[in-house]
């Protein structure tokens, strides 16, 4: 079971003992799992994301030609609506629909990768409510990043330098609707995996889902089956030993995981963890990706090097260049690992 961390002590500015404890727990969760539950009850009311799912339901319920009005192809291929089975993973059509939104850009140009405009459903209240969610998730991103900085023992100046790399996040919000019609129950092998094993690219992912269980699986490398709830899941990823554990939704919590930028910042101390999603039943999922600024120069942090007592090994990247290399050349960007999936 992944750790559950309450965000409440991080919300105030004062350096209390409880805050320090929370930062230490964040640090060990990132060292050990790269994944944790974040209880955000003190930050947002549970009715808010439930309202988002209801709006999503209104949109996905519309006739297909209505939904196609905001199709990916109208824009830069990344922003907008992907219809059912538009994507293919491991030779099987994905059984989900979705809408992707990215940070708006200055001088949008839909012929440039990722540089188009967001396309909002015409469902009343949709844009406003999701807009509020984006703002809240951006604030949450800064709050958690600040806590992680403290957990790493960063100085005020070091935090300031990191803050400047993330204060204009090139965020992404994805809305996923899995529809399970006429699918057989999932056999205990890889069949049915709807979003193949991958690591997230950026900084922090905050995943809200409806209460549907047994969808998200997280790979614990090195874990022996006795240590984990394996629920009959496949036990190998590539040649690496480990187990897939299931991260079921917990009321009041989002699932939070770190992306590959943290791998670079911490010089490999924190590792972005493999995860995948499996079809089980109809399901709304809203991952929010809190990412570095597009022009952020991401390089190993002194605080991490102090802990490791070793020189920097990870190659610095400009976040936007890294992102373009991953998704820019491939607008069918949800094809599993190596396929340019976000
Ligand atoms: O829906 C989920 O559980 C996670 C989706 C995901 O991993 C992703 O979009 O990167
Ligand atoms: Fe992911």
PDB file of N, CA, C and O in Angstrom, residues 43-88:
ATOM      1  N   UNK A  43      -7.686  21.105   1.145  1.00  0.00           N
ATOM      2  CA  UNK A  43      -7.384  22.039   0.046  1.00  0.00           C
ATOM      3  C   UNK A  43      -8.558  22.215  -0.918  1.00  0.00           C
ATOM      4  O   UNK A  43      -8.833  23.312  -1.376  1.00  0.00           O
ATOM      5  N   UNK A  44      -9.240  21.103  -1.248  1.00  0.00           N
ATOM      6  CA  UNK A  44     -10.452  21.204  -2.082  1.00  0.00           C
ATOM      7  C   UNK A  44     -11.546  20.314  -1.525  1.00  0.00           C
ATOM      8  O   UNK A  44     -11.272  19.268  -0.932  1.00  0.00           O
ATOM      9  N   UNK A  45     -12.774  20.744  -1.750  1.00  0.00           N
ATOM     10  CA  UNK A  45     -13.913  19.955  -1.319  1.00  0.00           C
ATOM     11  C   UNK A  45     -14.126  18.806  -2.304  1.00  0.00           C
ATOM     12  O   UNK A  45     -14.011  18.997  -3.524  1.00  0.00           O
ATOM     13  N   UNK A  46     -14.454  17.627  -1.767  1.00  0.00           N
ATOM     14  CA  UNK A  46     -14.620  16.443  -2.620  1.00  0.00           C
ATOM     15  C   UNK A  46     -15.680  16.655  -3.695  1.00  0.00           C
ATOM     16  O   UNK A  46     -15.638  16.036  -4.767  1.00  0.00           O
ATOM     17  N   UNK A  47     -16.648  17.545  -3.413  1.00  0.00           N
ATOM     18  CA  UNK A  47     -17.725  17.750  -4.394  1.00  0.00           C
ATOM     19  C   UNK A  47     -17.187  18.390  -5.676  1.00  0.00           C
ATOM     20  O   UNK A  47     -17.810  18.283  -6.736  1.00  0.00           O
ATOM     21  N   UNK A  48     -16.040  19.042  -5.576  1.00  0.00           N
ATOM     22  CA  UNK A  48     -15.520  19.767  -6.740  1.00  0.00           C
ATOM     23  C   UNK A  48     -15.109  18.816  -7.888  1.00  0.00           C
ATOM     24  O   UNK A  48     -15.623  18.941  -9.001  1.00  0.00           O
ATOM     25  N   UNK A  49     -14.198  17.874  -7.626  1.00  0.00           N
ATOM     26  CA  UNK A  49     -13.874  16.938  -8.715  1.00  0.00           C
ATOM     27  C   UNK A  49     -15.055  16.065  -9.113  1.00  0.00           C
ATOM     28  O   UNK A  49     -15.178  15.691 -10.288  1.00  0.00           O
ATOM     29  N   UNK A  50     -15.955  15.784  -8.165  1.00  0.00           N
ATOM     30  CA  UNK A  50     -17.154  15.010  -8.541  1.00  0.00           C
ATOM     31  C   UNK A  50     -17.985  15.801  -9.549  1.00  0.00           C
ATOM     32  O   UNK A  50     -18.539  15.241 -10.492  1.00  0.00           O
ATOM     33  N   UNK A  51     -18.028  17.115  -9.337  1.00  0.00           N
ATOM     34  CA  UNK A  51     -18.721  17.987 -10.291  1.00  0.00           C
ATOM     35  C   UNK A  51     -18.058  17.951 -11.660  1.00  0.00           C
ATOM     36  O   UNK A  51     -18.728  18.003 -12.692  1.00  0.00           O
ATOM     37  N   UNK A  52     -16.729  17.845 -11.662  1.00  0.00           N
ATOM     38  CA  UNK A  52     -16.007  17.772 -12.936  1.00  0.00           C
ATOM     39  C   UNK A  52     -16.379  16.485 -13.684  1.00  0.00           C
ATOM     40  O   UNK A  52     -16.566  16.493 -14.902  1.00  0.00           O
ATOM     41  N   UNK A  53     -16.475  15.390 -12.926  1.00  0.00           N
ATOM     42  CA  UNK A  53     -16.834  14.107 -13.551  1.00  0.00           C
ATOM     43  C   UNK A  53     -18.245  14.197 -14.131  1.00  0.00           C
ATOM     44  O   UNK A  53     -18.518  13.660 -15.216  1.00  0.00           O
ATOM     45  N   UNK A  54     -19.148  14.907 -13.427  1.00  0.00           N
ATOM     46  CA  UNK A  54     -20.523  15.048 -13.930  1.00  0.00           C
ATOM     47  C   UNK A  54     -20.522  15.845 -15.239  1.00  0.00           C
ATOM     48  O   UNK A  54     -21.248  15.510 -16.184  1.00  0.00           O
ATOM     49  N   UNK A  55     -19.699  16.872 -15.311  1.00  0.00           N
ATOM     50  CA  UNK A  55     -19.596  17.663 -16.550  1.00  0.00           C
ATOM     51  C   UNK A  55     -19.007  16.801 -17.673  1.00  0.00           C
ATOM     52  O   UNK A  55     -19.428  16.875 -18.823  1.00  0.00           O
ATOM     53  N   UNK A  56     -18.019  15.998 -17.308  1.00  0.00           N
ATOM     54  CA  UNK A  56     -17.409  15.099 -18.293  1.00  0.00           C
ATOM     55  C   UNK A  56     -18.474  14.148 -18.837  1.00  0.00           C
ATOM     56  O   UNK A  56     -18.557  13.900 -20.045  1.00  0.00           O
ATOM     57  N   UNK A  57     -19.289  13.645 -17.923  1.00  0.00           N
ATOM     58  CA  UNK A  57     -20.356  12.721 -18.318  1.00  0.00           C
ATOM     59  C   UNK A  57     -21.278  13.388 -19.357  1.00  0.00           C
ATOM     60  O   UNK A  57     -21.625  12.788 -20.367  1.00  0.00           O
ATOM     61  N   UNK A  58     -21.626  14.647 -19.095  1.00  0.00           N
ATOM     62  CA  UNK A  58     -22.489  15.387 -20.048  1.00  0.00           C
ATOM     63  C   UNK A  58     -21.838  15.468 -21.421  1.00  0.00           C
ATOM     64  O   UNK A  58     -22.487  15.329 -22.440  1.00  0.00           O
ATOM     65  N   UNK A  59     -20.534  15.711 -21.430  1.00  0.00           N
ATOM     66  CA  UNK A  59     -19.853  15.820 -22.715  1.00  0.00           C
ATOM     67  C   UNK A  59     -19.796  14.469 -23.436  1.00  0.00           C
ATOM     68  O   UNK A  59     -20.166  14.353 -24.599  1.00  0.00           O
ATOM     69  N   UNK A  60     -19.338  13.437 -22.734  1.00  0.00           N
ATOM     70  CA  UNK A  60     -19.134  12.151 -23.406  1.00  0.00           C
ATOM     71  C   UNK A  60     -20.461  11.502 -23.834  1.00  0.00           C
ATOM     72  O   UNK A  60     -20.483  10.636 -24.696  1.00  0.00           O
ATOM     73  N   UNK A  61     -21.557  11.974 -23.238  1.00  0.00           N
ATOM     74  CA  UNK A  61     -22.891  11.503 -23.582  1.00  0.00           C
ATOM     75  C   UNK A  61     -23.426  12.122 -24.880  1.00  0.00           C
ATOM     76  O   UNK A  61     -24.423  11.661 -25.422  1.00  0.00           O
ATOM     77  N   UNK A  62     -22.778  13.155 -25.354  1.00  0.00           N
ATOM     78  CA  UNK A  62     -23.258  13.861 -26.548  1.00  0.00           C
ATOM     79  C   UNK A  62     -23.126  12.978 -27.783  1.00  0.00           C
ATOM     80  O   UNK A  62     -22.294  12.058 -27.807  1.00  0.00           O
ATOM     81  N   UNK A  63     -23.926  13.266 -28.839  1.00  0.00           N
ATOM     82  CA  UNK A  63     -23.742  12.524 -30.093  1.00  0.00           C
ATOM     83  C   UNK A  63     -22.322  12.712 -30.621  1.00  0.00           C
ATOM     84  O   UNK A  63     -21.703  13.757 -30.394  1.00  0.00           O
ATOM     85  N   UNK A  64     -21.846  11.688 -31.326  1.00  0.00           N
ATOM     86  CA  UNK A  64     -20.454  11.697 -31.774  1.00  0.00           C
ATOM     87  C   UNK A  64     -20.099  12.958 -32.569  1.00  0.00           C
ATOM     88  O   UNK A  64     -19.033  13.547 -32.378  1.00  0.00           O
ATOM     89  N   UNK A  65     -21.012  13.398 -33.450  1.00  0.00           N
ATOM     90  CA  UNK A  65     -20.645  14.557 -34.284  1.00  0.00           C
ATOM     91  C   UNK A  65     -20.516  15.830 -33.452  1.00  0.00           C
ATOM     92  O   UNK A  65     -19.761  16.737 -33.809  1.00  0.00           O
ATOM     93  N   UNK A  66     -21.228  15.897 -32.333  1.00  0.00           N
ATOM     94  CA  UNK A  66     -21.057  17.046 -31.427  1.00  0.00           C
ATOM     95  C   UNK A  66     -19.655  17.028 -30.809  1.00  0.00           C
ATOM     96  O   UNK A  66     -18.968  18.044 -30.716  1.00  0.00           O
ATOM     97  N   UNK A  67     -19.251  15.830 -30.381  1.00  0.00           N
ATOM     98  CA  UNK A  67     -17.939  15.699 -29.730  1.00  0.00           C
ATOM     99  C   UNK A  67     -16.815  15.982 -30.727  1.00  0.00           C
ATOM    100  O   UNK A  67     -15.811  16.603 -30.392  1.00  0.00           O
ATOM    101  N   UNK A  68     -17.052  15.567 -31.973  1.00  0.00           N
ATOM    102  CA  UNK A  68     -16.015  15.765 -33.001  1.00  0.00           C
ATOM    103  C   UNK A  68     -15.760  17.246 -33.296  1.00  0.00           C
ATOM    104  O   UNK A  68     -14.771  17.588 -33.933  1.00  0.00           O
ATOM    105  N   UNK A  69     -16.655  18.098 -32.828  1.00  0.00           N
ATOM    106  CA  UNK A  69     -16.449  19.541 -33.071  1.00  0.00           C
ATOM    107  C   UNK A  69     -15.181  20.055 -32.401  1.00  0.00           C
ATOM    108  O   UNK A  69     -14.667  21.103 -32.761  1.00  0.00           O
ATOM    109  N   UNK A  70     -14.717  19.324 -31.389  1.00  0.00           N
ATOM    110  CA  UNK A  70     -13.455  19.752 -30.756  1.00  0.00           C
ATOM    111  C   UNK A  70     -12.365  18.683 -30.960  1.00  0.00           C
ATOM    112  O   UNK A  70     -11.494  18.489 -30.120  1.00  0.00           O
ATOM    113  N   UNK A  71     -12.435  18.008 -32.103  1.00  0.00           N
ATOM    114  CA  UNK A  71     -11.484  16.908 -32.384  1.00  0.00           C
ATOM    115  C   UNK A  71     -10.038  17.399 -32.415  1.00  0.00           C
ATOM    116  O   UNK A  71      -9.762  18.538 -32.810  1.00  0.00           O
ATOM    117  N   UNK A  72      -9.144  16.530 -32.034  1.00  0.00           N
ATOM    118  CA  UNK A  72      -7.698  16.822 -32.051  1.00  0.00           C
ATOM    119  C   UNK A  72      -7.246  17.406 -33.389  1.00  0.00           C
ATOM    120  O   UNK A  72      -6.427  18.319 -33.440  1.00  0.00           O
ATOM    121  N   UNK A  73      -7.799  16.846 -34.485  1.00  0.00           N
ATOM    122  CA  UNK A  73      -7.314  17.250 -35.811  1.00  0.00           C
ATOM    123  C   UNK A  73      -7.608  18.715 -36.137  1.00  0.00           C
ATOM    124  O   UNK A  73      -6.989  19.295 -37.007  1.00  0.00           O
ATOM    125  N   UNK A  74      -8.565  19.327 -35.423  1.00  0.00           N
ATOM    126  CA  UNK A  74      -8.836  20.762 -35.658  1.00  0.00           C
ATOM    127  C   UNK A  74      -7.686  21.642 -35.220  1.00  0.00           C
ATOM    128  O   UNK A  74      -7.606  22.800 -35.599  1.00  0.00           O
ATOM    129  N   UNK A  75      -6.888  21.080 -34.307  1.00  0.00           N
ATOM    130  CA  UNK A  75      -5.856  21.924 -33.703  1.00  0.00           C
ATOM    131  C   UNK A  75      -4.467  21.335 -33.956  1.00  0.00           C
ATOM    132  O   UNK A  75      -4.205  20.870 -35.035  1.00  0.00           O
ATOM    133  N   UNK A  76      -3.620  21.367 -32.928  1.00  0.00           N
ATOM    134  CA  UNK A  76      -2.231  20.937 -33.115  1.00  0.00           C
ATOM    135  C   UNK A  76      -2.048  19.425 -32.967  1.00  0.00           C
ATOM    136  O   UNK A  76      -0.931  18.934 -32.909  1.00  0.00           O
ATOM    137  N   UNK A  77      -3.157  18.695 -32.905  1.00  0.00           N
ATOM    138  CA  UNK A  77      -3.069  17.240 -32.785  1.00  0.00           C
ATOM    139  C   UNK A  77      -2.899  16.782 -31.347  1.00  0.00           C
ATOM    140  O   UNK A  77      -2.961  15.593 -31.051  1.00  0.00           O
ATOM    141  N   UNK A  78      -2.687  17.729 -30.446  1.00  0.00           N
ATOM    142  CA  UNK A  78      -2.493  17.377 -29.039  1.00  0.00           C
ATOM    143  C   UNK A  78      -3.614  17.919 -28.155  1.00  0.00           C
ATOM    144  O   UNK A  78      -3.899  17.362 -27.097  1.00  0.00           O
ATOM    145  N   UNK A  79      -4.234  19.000 -28.566  1.00  0.00           N
ATOM    146  CA  UNK A  79      -5.254  19.655 -27.740  1.00  0.00           C
ATOM    147  C   UNK A  79      -6.627  19.360 -28.322  1.00  0.00           C
ATOM    148  O   UNK A  79      -6.896  19.730 -29.471  1.00  0.00           O
ATOM    149  N   UNK A  80      -7.466  18.717 -27.527  1.00  0.00           N
ATOM    150  CA  UNK A  80      -8.819  18.448 -27.991  1.00  0.00           C
ATOM    151  C   UNK A  80      -9.262  17.033 -27.706  1.00  0.00           C
ATOM    152  O   UNK A  80      -8.680  16.341 -26.859  1.00  0.00           O
ATOM    153  N   UNK A  81     -10.275  16.614 -28.444  1.00  0.00           N
ATOM    154  CA  UNK A  81     -10.985  15.373 -28.175  1.00  0.00           C
ATOM    155  C   UNK A  81     -10.444  14.205 -29.004  1.00  0.00           C
ATOM    156  O   UNK A  81     -10.330  14.312 -30.222  1.00  0.00           O
ATOM    157  N   UNK A  82     -10.118  13.128 -28.334  1.00  0.00           N
ATOM    158  CA  UNK A  82      -9.731  11.884 -29.010  1.00  0.00           C
ATOM    159  C   UNK A  82     -10.891  10.914 -28.878  1.00  0.00           C
ATOM    160  O   UNK A  82     -11.328  10.613 -27.763  1.00  0.00           O
ATOM    161  N   UNK A  83     -11.398  10.464 -30.021  1.00  0.00           N
ATOM    162  CA  UNK A  83     -12.582   9.595 -29.962  1.00  0.00           C
ATOM    163  C   UNK A  83     -12.204   8.177 -29.529  1.00  0.00           C
ATOM    164  O   UNK A  83     -11.029   7.806 -29.517  1.00  0.00           O
ATOM    165  N   UNK A  84     -13.244   7.445 -29.193  1.00  0.00           N
ATOM    166  CA  UNK A  84     -13.100   6.039 -28.815  1.00  0.00           C
ATOM    167  C   UNK A  84     -12.303   5.304 -29.893  1.00  0.00           C
ATOM    168  O   UNK A  84     -12.586   5.445 -31.074  1.00  0.00           O
ATOM    169  N   UNK A  85     -11.331   4.550 -29.476  1.00  0.00           N
ATOM    170  CA  UNK A  85     -10.536   3.705 -30.375  1.00  0.00           C
ATOM    171  C   UNK A  85      -9.688   4.491 -31.374  1.00  0.00           C
ATOM    172  O   UNK A  85      -9.231   3.941 -32.355  1.00  0.00           O
ATOM    173  N   UNK A  86      -9.516   5.777 -31.147  1.00  0.00           N
ATOM    174  CA  UNK A  86      -8.630   6.544 -32.020  1.00  0.00           C
ATOM    175  C   UNK A  86      -7.191   6.089 -31.804  1.00  0.00           C
ATOM    176  O   UNK A  86      -6.367   6.108 -32.691  1.00  0.00           O
ATOM    177  N   UNK A  87      -6.916   5.686 -30.584  1.00  0.00           N
ATOM    178  CA  UNK A  87      -5.558   5.253 -30.253  1.00  0.00           C
ATOM    179  C   UNK A  87      -5.476   3.740 -30.200  1.00  0.00           C
ATOM    180  O   UNK A  87      -6.426   3.072 -29.819  1.00  0.00           O
ATOM    181  N   UNK A  88      -4.301   3.264 -30.566  1.00  0.00           N
ATOM    182  CA  UNK A  88      -4.086   1.818 -30.544  1.00  0.00           C
ATOM    183  C   UNK A  88      -2.886   1.529 -29.656  1.00  0.00           C
ATOM    184  O   UNK A  88      -1.832   2.144 -29.810  1.00  0.00           O
TER     185      UNK A  88
END
